[in-house]
Amino acid sequence: MPSDPIIRAQGLTKTYGEVHAVAGISFDIAAGESFGLLGPNGAGKSTTMRMIGGTLGRSGGHLAVAGLDPEVEGSTVRAHLGVVPQQDNLDEELSVRDNLYIYGRYFGLPRSYLRAKIPELLDFAQLSEKSSAKVDRLSGGMKRRLTIARALINEPRILLLDEPTTGLDPQARHTLWDKLFRLKEVGVTLVVTTHFMDEAEQLCDRLIVIDQGRIKAEGTPRGLIAEHSTREVVEVRFGADRNAQVEPRLRDLAERVEVLPDRLLLYTEDGEAVLEQIAAAGLHPVTSLVRRSSLEDVFLRLTGRSLVD
Amino acid sequence: MTAPMQPSAPRRVRVGARPVLERGLMVSRRSWLVVLSGFFEPLFYLLAMGYGLGGLVGEVTGAQGRPISYAAYIAPALLATSAMNGAVFDSTWNVFFKLRFARLYEAMLQTALGPVDVALGEILMALMRGLLYAMGFMAVAASLGLVTSWWALGMIPVALLIAFGFAALGMAATSYAKSFQQMDIVGFAVLPMFLFSSTLYPVEVFPEVVQWVVKALPLWHGIELMRQLAVGAVSWASAGHTAYFLAMSALGIWLTARRLRALFLR
């Protein structure tokens, strides 16, 4: 890494009674990097995010955000972060514009700065025409964009995004991703948690796969796929009761076969060839599909479980 | 667009309670009708009880030992009660909603604001409302000839002090509440205090044990202090009542900040 990491976690732990929500994880995030925490619900992603954000103390390990310990210098660390929480917590009693204004005031920013900054952020979030609207009139995607715009009011070097597109329709997700790309281009460090593989692949330069509070793998999306999966995947369905029954006959056709409740996954370098071999073996799946390997497959490989249950 | 800041050592940030107060004012501009209703409530009590019931009662003994009209007797008590009511409403129901549903404090505490800033800001906001009520009520009471001493000007800051004490403790108590059912306890605590704290008749009508209970409660101290100021009978006892509210305010802020930290900055 060229310079000191902007966020460094070493042996980070969070324990609730007997439960290890985060069980000793270590990672470095470089300035300007887009870093992902990928894992299923309850893996410890949000807990990690809140520890970085200085709103949750840790049970053990070391953590430095811009060189400061968020537990000791909480309000100073928070002053230099932008936070997009999992659930929107916009001020429903105020208009769109006033939400940005008062949030800036919470950082102690002067009115003159905010007067210039707010139109810029409204434009960025494509909410200029809604600036006088009450927040409860906005759609889910608009609220999310406003929450991101709000998080940028103090020009943070680091933006923490907890499940930024959960609950949004595909179009709203793409709009949001576009906004995040632009932030990345100007050098903002993005830390993103997600349980969507496509989101992690789209947004993250590098990511860690977390399950049950532990890091299962670390790398670039492409690197993880190359390391833990094959180039292509064949998905075949034989009907719920037949999938497991057919599996022994397919085992030799691919490098690896996974039996899921509703389908079989065959990992291979050449999907079409495998599909032909299946037909040649006299097996006729109800449906079949050849696709590229994704992070979902990596996750399945590493944990034996699928990412979205 | 957003230019990243140079990776230098972040400067220390202290914001204070002002933005929290500013937010309260922005919101209350939209709800002036609610604010107005709080002003009329003690006024109606004064007219109904002071002049309606007062016609039957006649004159009673005031704080100075001299006879005064029944309306003049209850006016300071109603001012103390209205300060309590305004502060309690703002610091319990309003705070409960912002705490549990609007997630307002969660949002505030992910910024540079600290728990003390949020607690103090919200409590001060409850005071602004108390200040408006107190000034309006005083203007009416004075024009009806119910205040007889320049000391009565002190009733406005004292109304604020009473409101501060109740708001601070009310917000602290609310931070423990998890459901609407638990919030009903607020009404259960406030109404008897209004009825029994010598608001409408002297506390001496009760047996001594009950008197001690009443005198342990905050509203009685507020009412006594108000009555003393209204006729200029200020003594060391007045200082004692003031101290009671100062201690109550300090305890409330300390507890509230502690709870906000526990809830949002564990």
Short mmCIF file of C-alpha atoms in Angstrom, two decimals, chain B:
data_model
loop_
_atom_site.label_atom_id
_atom_site.label_comp_id
_atom_site.label_asym_id
_atom_site.label_seq_id
_atom_site.Cartn_x
_atom_site.Cartn_y
_atom_site.Cartn_z
CA MET B 1 -17.88 17.35 -7.05
CA THR B 2 -17.06 16.79 -3.41
CA ALA B 3 -13.34 17.42 -3.19
CA PRO B 4 -11.73 15.13 -0.63
CA MET B 5 -9.97 16.85 2.20
CA GLN B 6 -6.24 16.53 2.42
CA PRO B 7 -5.23 13.61 4.63
CA SER B 8 -4.03 15.74 7.49
CA ALA B 9 -4.67 15.06 11.17
CA PRO B 10 -8.38 15.79 11.74
CA ARG B 11 -9.01 18.76 13.97
CA ARG B 12 -10.91 18.34 17.19
CA VAL B 13 -14.58 19.24 16.91
CA ARG B 14 -16.89 20.73 19.56
CA VAL B 15 -20.30 21.76 18.30
CA GLY B 16 -22.45 22.39 21.38
CA ALA B 17 -26.21 22.37 21.85
CA ARG B 18 -27.03 25.24 19.49
CA PRO B 19 -27.86 23.26 16.32
CA VAL B 20 -30.24 21.05 18.31
CA LEU B 21 -32.04 24.16 19.50
CA GLU B 22 -32.03 25.55 15.97
CA ARG B 23 -33.72 22.40 14.69
CA GLY B 24 -36.38 22.69 17.39
CA LEU B 25 -37.15 26.26 16.35
CA MET B 26 -37.36 25.28 12.67
CA VAL B 27 -39.92 22.62 13.50
CA SER B 28 -41.93 24.67 16.00
CA ARG B 29 -42.47 27.40 13.39
CA ARG B 30 -44.72 24.86 11.72
CA SER B 31 -46.68 23.99 14.86
CA TRP B 32 -47.48 27.39 16.38
CA LEU B 33 -51.09 26.34 17.02
CA VAL B 34 -50.02 23.73 19.55
CA VAL B 35 -47.84 26.31 21.23
CA LEU B 36 -50.77 28.74 21.42
CA SER B 37 -53.07 26.20 23.07
CA GLY B 38 -50.59 25.75 25.89
CA PHE B 39 -50.91 29.43 26.68
CA PHE B 40 -54.69 29.35 27.09
CA GLU B 41 -54.84 26.34 29.39
CA PRO B 42 -53.63 28.04 32.60
CA LEU B 43 -55.61 31.12 31.65
CA PHE B 44 -58.85 29.12 31.58
CA TYR B 45 -57.98 27.59 34.94
CA LEU B 46 -57.37 31.04 36.36
CA LEU B 47 -60.70 32.35 35.15
CA ALA B 48 -62.71 29.24 36.07
CA MET B 49 -61.16 28.52 39.45
CA GLY B 50 -59.94 31.97 40.48
CA TYR B 51 -63.11 33.82 39.71
CA GLY B 52 -65.68 31.03 39.56
CA LEU B 53 -64.63 29.04 42.60
CA GLY B 54 -63.01 32.14 44.13
CA GLY B 55 -66.45 33.72 44.50
CA LEU B 56 -67.37 30.98 46.99
CA VAL B 57 -63.98 30.92 48.73
CA GLY B 58 -63.48 34.64 49.27
CA GLU B 59 -60.08 35.65 50.66
CA VAL B 60 -57.29 33.37 51.82
CA THR B 61 -54.00 33.91 53.60
CA GLY B 62 -51.09 34.66 51.26
CA ALA B 63 -47.40 33.85 51.60
CA GLN B 64 -46.81 37.11 53.47
CA GLY B 65 -49.47 36.24 56.07
CA ARG B 66 -51.88 38.88 54.78
CA PRO B 67 -55.24 38.02 53.20
CA ILE B 68 -55.31 37.98 49.37
CA SER B 69 -57.99 37.09 46.80
CA TYR B 70 -58.37 33.44 45.86
CA ALA B 71 -57.41 34.27 42.26
CA ALA B 72 -54.19 35.89 43.48
CA TYR B 73 -53.58 32.80 45.61
CA ILE B 74 -53.80 30.29 42.78
CA ALA B 75 -52.28 32.39 39.94
CA PRO B 76 -48.63 31.72 40.93
CA ALA B 77 -49.44 28.02 41.39
CA LEU B 78 -51.01 27.84 37.94
CA LEU B 79 -47.93 29.47 36.44
CA ALA B 80 -45.72 26.85 38.10
CA THR B 81 -48.05 24.09 36.89
CA SER B 82 -48.10 25.38 33.32
CA ALA B 83 -44.29 25.53 33.31
CA MET B 84 -44.34 21.91 34.43
CA ASN B 85 -46.93 20.82 31.88
CA GLY B 86 -45.20 22.46 28.91
CA ALA B 87 -41.84 21.01 29.86
CA VAL B 88 -43.20 17.55 30.61
CA PHE B 89 -45.09 17.34 27.33
CA ASP B 90 -42.07 18.40 25.29
CA SER B 91 -39.64 16.20 27.13
CA THR B 92 -41.74 13.02 27.34
CA TRP B 93 -44.18 12.44 24.48
CA ASN B 94 -42.22 14.48 21.95
CA VAL B 95 -38.92 12.97 23.01
CA PHE B 96 -40.33 9.45 23.04
CA PHE B 97 -41.47 9.83 19.44
CA LYS B 98 -38.11 11.23 18.30
CA LEU B 99 -36.27 8.51 20.23
CA ARG B 100 -38.19 5.44 19.15
CA PHE B 101 -39.83 6.29 15.84
CA ALA B 102 -38.24 9.26 14.11
CA ARG B 103 -34.71 8.01 14.93
CA LEU B 104 -33.77 11.66 15.28
CA TYR B 105 -31.25 11.22 18.07
CA GLU B 106 -29.62 8.34 16.24
CA ALA B 107 -29.07 10.69 13.29
CA MET B 108 -27.81 13.48 15.53
CA LEU B 109 -25.34 11.23 17.30
CA GLN B 110 -23.78 10.01 14.07
CA THR B 111 -22.59 13.61 13.51
CA ALA B 112 -20.16 15.71 15.53
CA LEU B 113 -22.81 16.27 18.22
CA GLY B 114 -22.27 14.57 21.57
CA PRO B 115 -24.92 13.19 23.96
CA VAL B 116 -24.71 16.21 26.26
CA ASP B 117 -25.27 18.53 23.28
CA VAL B 118 -28.42 16.64 22.28
CA ALA B 119 -29.78 16.41 25.83
CA LEU B 120 -29.13 20.07 26.58
CA GLY B 121 -30.49 21.24 23.23
CA GLU B 122 -33.76 19.35 23.60
CA ILE B 123 -34.22 20.50 27.19
CA LEU B 124 -33.53 24.13 26.25
CA MET B 125 -36.09 23.79 23.47
CA ALA B 126 -38.70 22.71 26.02
CA LEU B 127 -37.77 25.84 27.97
CA MET B 128 -38.43 28.18 25.06
CA ARG B 129 -42.01 27.05 25.07
CA GLY B 130 -42.17 27.42 28.85
CA LEU B 131 -40.81 30.98 28.50
CA LEU B 132 -43.56 31.96 26.06
CA TYR B 133 -46.29 30.54 28.31
CA ALA B 134 -44.84 32.21 31.39
CA MET B 135 -44.60 35.63 29.79
CA GLY B 136 -48.13 35.48 28.41
CA PHE B 137 -49.58 34.31 31.69
CA MET B 138 -47.69 36.96 33.67
CA ALA B 139 -48.98 39.70 31.41
CA VAL B 140 -52.55 38.57 32.02
CA ALA B 141 -52.09 38.05 35.76
CA ALA B 142 -50.52 41.49 36.15
CA SER B 143 -53.28 43.20 34.18
CA LEU B 144 -55.85 41.55 36.48
CA GLY B 145 -54.03 43.00 39.48
CA LEU B 146 -53.00 39.59 40.81
CA VAL B 147 -49.32 40.42 41.37
CA THR B 148 -48.44 42.93 44.02
CA SER B 149 -44.64 43.04 44.12
CA TRP B 150 -41.73 43.84 41.81
CA TRP B 151 -40.36 40.49 42.95
CA ALA B 152 -43.01 39.02 40.66
CA LEU B 153 -40.73 39.76 37.69
CA GLY B 154 -38.61 36.96 39.08
CA MET B 155 -41.48 34.57 38.38
CA ILE B 156 -40.51 34.37 34.71
CA PRO B 157 -36.99 33.06 35.28
CA VAL B 158 -38.36 30.80 38.00
CA ALA B 159 -40.90 29.40 35.53
CA LEU B 160 -37.91 28.61 33.33
CA LEU B 161 -36.09 26.95 36.19
CA ILE B 162 -39.13 24.81 36.99
CA ALA B 163 -39.47 23.90 33.32
CA PHE B 164 -35.77 23.04 33.17
CA GLY B 165 -36.03 20.68 36.13
CA PHE B 166 -39.08 18.88 34.79
CA ALA B 167 -37.77 18.75 31.21
CA ALA B 168 -34.41 17.34 32.29
CA LEU B 169 -35.90 14.66 34.51
CA GLY B 170 -38.74 13.98 32.06
CA MET B 171 -36.32 13.35 29.20
CA ALA B 172 -34.19 11.11 31.39
CA ALA B 173 -37.25 9.07 32.42
CA THR B 174 -38.48 8.87 28.81
CA SER B 175 -35.18 7.41 27.66
CA TYR B 176 -36.01 4.32 29.72
CA ALA B 177 -39.50 3.90 28.23
CA LYS B 178 -39.94 1.25 25.56
CA SER B 179 -43.67 1.34 24.85
CA PHE B 180 -46.64 3.67 24.74
CA GLN B 181 -48.08 1.89 27.77
CA GLN B 182 -45.08 2.89 29.82
CA MET B 183 -45.49 6.46 28.65
CA ASP B 184 -48.95 6.58 30.25
CA ILE B 185 -47.14 6.67 33.58
CA VAL B 186 -46.29 10.28 32.75
CA GLY B 187 -49.92 11.36 33.04
CA PHE B 188 -50.27 9.28 36.15
CA ALA B 189 -47.38 11.18 37.75
CA VAL B 190 -48.29 14.67 36.63
CA LEU B 191 -52.02 14.94 37.34
CA PRO B 192 -51.96 13.98 41.05
CA MET B 193 -49.01 16.31 41.52
CA PHE B 194 -51.13 19.13 40.12
CA LEU B 195 -54.11 18.21 42.33
CA PHE B 196 -52.28 17.72 45.63
CA SER B 197 -49.29 20.08 45.56
CA SER B 198 -51.18 22.95 47.26
CA THR B 199 -52.14 24.31 43.86
CA LEU B 200 -55.75 25.13 44.74
CA TYR B 201 -55.65 24.96 48.56
CA PRO B 202 -52.96 24.98 51.27
CA VAL B 203 -51.03 21.78 51.90
CA GLU B 204 -51.83 22.09 55.64
CA VAL B 205 -55.28 20.53 55.09
CA PHE B 206 -53.57 17.12 54.86
CA PRO B 207 -52.35 14.92 57.75
CA GLU B 208 -48.68 15.49 58.47
CA VAL B 209 -47.49 12.31 56.73
CA VAL B 210 -49.17 13.29 53.49
CA GLN B 211 -47.73 16.77 53.82
CA TRP B 212 -44.21 15.32 53.91
CA VAL B 213 -44.89 13.35 50.75
CA VAL B 214 -46.22 16.43 48.95
CA LYS B 215 -43.25 18.47 50.13
CA ALA B 216 -40.86 15.93 48.71
CA LEU B 217 -42.35 16.40 45.23
CA PRO B 218 -40.95 19.05 42.87
CA LEU B 219 -44.16 20.89 42.00
CA TRP B 220 -44.75 21.90 45.62
CA HIS B 221 -41.32 23.58 45.72
CA GLY B 222 -42.08 25.38 42.48
CA ILE B 223 -45.45 26.60 43.72
CA GLU B 224 -44.08 27.78 47.05
CA LEU B 225 -41.32 29.70 45.32
CA MET B 226 -43.80 31.32 42.92
CA ARG B 227 -46.16 32.34 45.76
CA GLN B 228 -43.32 33.92 47.68
CA LEU B 229 -42.22 35.94 44.67
CA ALA B 230 -45.76 37.03 43.77
CA VAL B 231 -46.12 38.98 47.03
CA GLY B 232 -42.43 39.68 47.65
CA ALA B 233 -42.07 37.35 50.68
CA VAL B 234 -38.60 36.14 49.70
CA SER B 235 -36.59 34.24 52.32
CA TRP B 236 -34.01 31.51 52.79
CA ALA B 237 -36.81 29.06 52.08
CA SER B 238 -36.96 30.52 48.54
CA ALA B 239 -33.27 29.75 48.13
CA GLY B 240 -33.95 26.19 49.27
CA HIS B 241 -36.68 25.72 46.67
CA THR B 242 -34.37 27.13 44.00
CA ALA B 243 -31.64 24.71 45.03
CA TYR B 244 -34.12 21.83 44.73
CA PHE B 245 -34.69 22.67 41.06
CA LEU B 246 -31.03 23.28 40.31
CA ALA B 247 -30.23 19.82 41.65
CA MET B 248 -33.15 18.29 39.74
CA SER B 249 -31.93 19.90 36.48
CA ALA B 250 -28.36 18.74 36.95
CA LEU B 251 -29.46 15.20 37.76
CA GLY B 252 -31.76 15.14 34.73
CA ILE B 253 -29.07 16.28 32.26
CA TRP B 254 -26.54 13.85 33.66
CA LEU B 255 -28.95 10.93 33.45
CA THR B 256 -30.18 11.86 29.96
CA ALA B 257 -26.67 12.17 28.52
CA ARG B 258 -25.75 8.86 30.11
CA ARG B 259 -28.79 7.15 28.61
CA LEU B 260 -28.28 8.62 25.13
CA ARG B 261 -24.71 7.35 25.23
CA ALA B 262 -25.91 3.91 26.28
CA LEU B 263 -28.60 3.82 23.60
CA PHE B 264 -26.69 5.13 20.60
CA LEU B 265 -22.96 5.15 21.37
CA ARG B 266 -22.43 1.85 23.16
#
